[in-house]
Amino acid sequence: MSTQAADPTPPVDQAGARAAGRGGLAIAVAKVSFILVGFVQQLVFPRILDEAGYGAVSRMLATVSIVNNVVVAMSLQGVSRVTAQTPEGEREQAIRSVLVVHAVLAIVVSTAFALLAGTLADLFKAPAAATPLRVAAGVVLCYGVYAPLVGALNGKKRFLDQAGLDIFYGVSRTVAMTTFAWLFARFLGGDGALGAAVGFALAAALIIPVAVWRGGIGRSGPGGPSTAEYLKFLLPILAAQGGLNLLLQLDLLLLSRASGAYAHLMGLGDKEADKLLAPYRASQLFGFLPYQLLMSVQFVLFPMLAKASADNDPAAVRRLTRIGMRLAFLITGLVAGSIASLAPHLVRFAFPESIALQAAPFARVYSLGLGGLAILGVASAALASLRYERWSMALTWLAASLVLGAVVLLRPEGTFGPELLRATAYATAGAMALSGALAALALWRAAGALVPPLTVVRVGLAVAVVVALGSLVPWLGKLLTPVVAALAALVYLLVLVVTKELGAADLDLVRAVVARRRK
């Protein structure tokens, strides 16, 4: 908001802007650290557990994350909105009111999750998964209490406290999960997934009193929206986030069901089925990186897109859409192309050889296909910014349906082992790529702009060159793999420079952003 010259308080506004900037930077650092700590966590598990144990942990985390991430999204958006929009004198009462709603929801959802644990285990054809899932219901309960407390901090613009909690929790969660997984696998019955669930629940319980200490729980009294009004606001978030988080984990859970069913038919034990999940999760870890990195584009650019839409400025909408989607295509090509070019080597660099060698045959195609997930995420965020929330939600559920249909229909009957892994990965990659294309077309229809066709061609050419060259590179050892990956990224950028996709204007834009941040 601009300030007139006669405004007697510009220093206060500048101080507030600086504080908001520091807070935004803190949140960004917290998000990056959360991704990095989670990445490290996935690298530790295969080294303290066997293949079956890592596969079982991956299934437990995939299942509980569908629920947890929905709870977190609803809590952060709901409580933050109420806190920010309520007058100062009524704020603490409003916070208490919505915290009570979320506490009740947490009890209901976690209880339902615990009761359905056996049903979910049967659905995944993994009877041993029931007990870890029941324990993980405690995580759902704790998240349902912790996330609203963080949402209140966000609404109060206490971003440093929010970031500190997230960083502390991310580290403590990883330490607790890996420690208890190791203890249970080695000394307490051999079930690493159960140990990871116990550590997860303990870490989630530990962070609640810390969050209460930093933010409080409000005060009793009248204030805030009615329960019916608040639930009405939360329902669309539930629908949208439910589809998104189901999409992210659906292929792994479908693989669990198929591998469990085929293992039983072949007279093999549950552990043989769980072993197949380990290499798939290893490839998935790299495949998700473009989507995770592009979340920063959503947070920075699309609030501006929302403002342009609210101001009824179609020219600005088209311009910002082109900028945002071009950036999304360039980053997706850079990350997905570089990963795909050396995907067999990257999984070998990060994971034990027994897991990496199984992931290598399908990792390249899978990484490329999941670039469509990144485009889907950015396009959906842009559509929501333009008030096409229903389109965004429909596209996410459509993508989940495409993954389900592709995996089930294209998977050969009676497959197990490498064939099942490859069929699941290829079907998912194709469905994700198609979903990204459909989302981009929907955004073009809504905004009247997307990216120049030549940008798509040039990015595609750069990715093709990098992947072709990467497929010729032999295994050079773990020490040189990151170096070669960096060279692959450099080759991608050079192709874009040679084809004149990247030029002086892009360099000027980077300089302008850097200069603006220094002010």
GROMACS .gro file of N, CA and C in nm, residues 92 95 99 149-150 152-153 156 158 161 165 209-218:
model
   63
   92GLU      N    1  -0.763  -1.260   2.077
   92GLU     CA    2  -0.733  -1.376   2.161
   92GLU      C    3  -0.856  -1.464   2.182
   95ILE      N    4  -0.905  -1.660   1.861
   95ILE     CA    5  -0.808  -1.769   1.853
   95ILE      C    6  -0.854  -1.887   1.938
   99LEU      N    7  -0.935  -2.259   1.795
   99LEU     CA    8  -0.851  -2.367   1.848
   99LEU      C    9  -0.936  -2.480   1.904
  149LEU      N   10  -0.190  -2.382   1.632
  149LEU     CA   11  -0.107  -2.292   1.712
  149LEU      C   12  -0.010  -2.215   1.623
  150VAL      N   13   0.046  -2.283   1.524
  150VAL     CA   14   0.135  -2.218   1.429
  150VAL      C   15   0.055  -2.121   1.341
  152ALA      N   16  -0.196  -1.946   1.431
  152ALA     CA   17  -0.218  -1.824   1.509
  152ALA      C   18  -0.094  -1.735   1.505
  153LEU      N   19   0.023  -1.796   1.516
  153LEU     CA   20   0.147  -1.718   1.505
  153LEU      C   21   0.158  -1.651   1.368
  156LYS      N   22  -0.065  -1.353   1.343
  156LYS     CA   23  -0.010  -1.241   1.419
  156LYS      C   24   0.117  -1.184   1.356
  158ARG      N   25   0.401  -1.326   1.346
  158ARG     CA   26   0.519  -1.364   1.425
  158ARG      C   27   0.594  -1.473   1.348
  161ASP      N   28   0.901  -1.668   1.511
  161ASP     CA   29   0.860  -1.777   1.601
  161ASP      C   30   0.811  -1.898   1.522
  165LEU      N   31   0.990  -2.269   1.527
  165LEU     CA   32   0.919  -2.392   1.561
  165LEU      C   33   0.932  -2.496   1.451
  209PRO      N   34   0.375  -2.844   2.361
  209PRO     CA   35   0.397  -2.747   2.470
  209PRO      C   36   0.491  -2.633   2.432
  210VAL      N   37   0.586  -2.660   2.342
  210VAL     CA   38   0.674  -2.553   2.296
  210VAL      C   39   0.593  -2.449   2.219
  211ALA      N   40   0.502  -2.496   2.134
  211ALA     CA   41   0.419  -2.403   2.057
  211ALA      C   42   0.325  -2.325   2.148
  212VAL      N   43   0.270  -2.390   2.250
  212VAL     CA   44   0.184  -2.320   2.346
  212VAL      C   45   0.264  -2.214   2.421
  213TRP      N   46   0.387  -2.247   2.458
  213TRP     CA   47   0.474  -2.152   2.529
  213TRP      C   48   0.502  -2.029   2.444
  214ARG      N   49   0.524  -2.049   2.314
  214ARG     CA   50   0.558  -1.937   2.227
  214ARG      C   51   0.436  -1.856   2.186
  215GLY      N   52   0.321  -1.920   2.170
  215GLY     CA   53   0.207  -1.849   2.114
  215GLY      C   54   0.085  -1.838   2.202
  216GLY      N   55   0.073  -1.922   2.305
  216GLY     CA   56  -0.045  -1.920   2.388
  216GLY      C   57  -0.164  -1.987   2.321
  217ILE      N   58  -0.275  -1.991   2.393
  217ILE     CA   59  -0.396  -2.056   2.342
  217ILE      C   60  -0.516  -1.960   2.344
  218GLY      N   61  -0.488  -1.830   2.346
  218GLY     CA   62  -0.596  -1.733   2.344
  218GLY      C   63  -0.666  -1.722   2.479
   0.00000   0.00000   0.00000
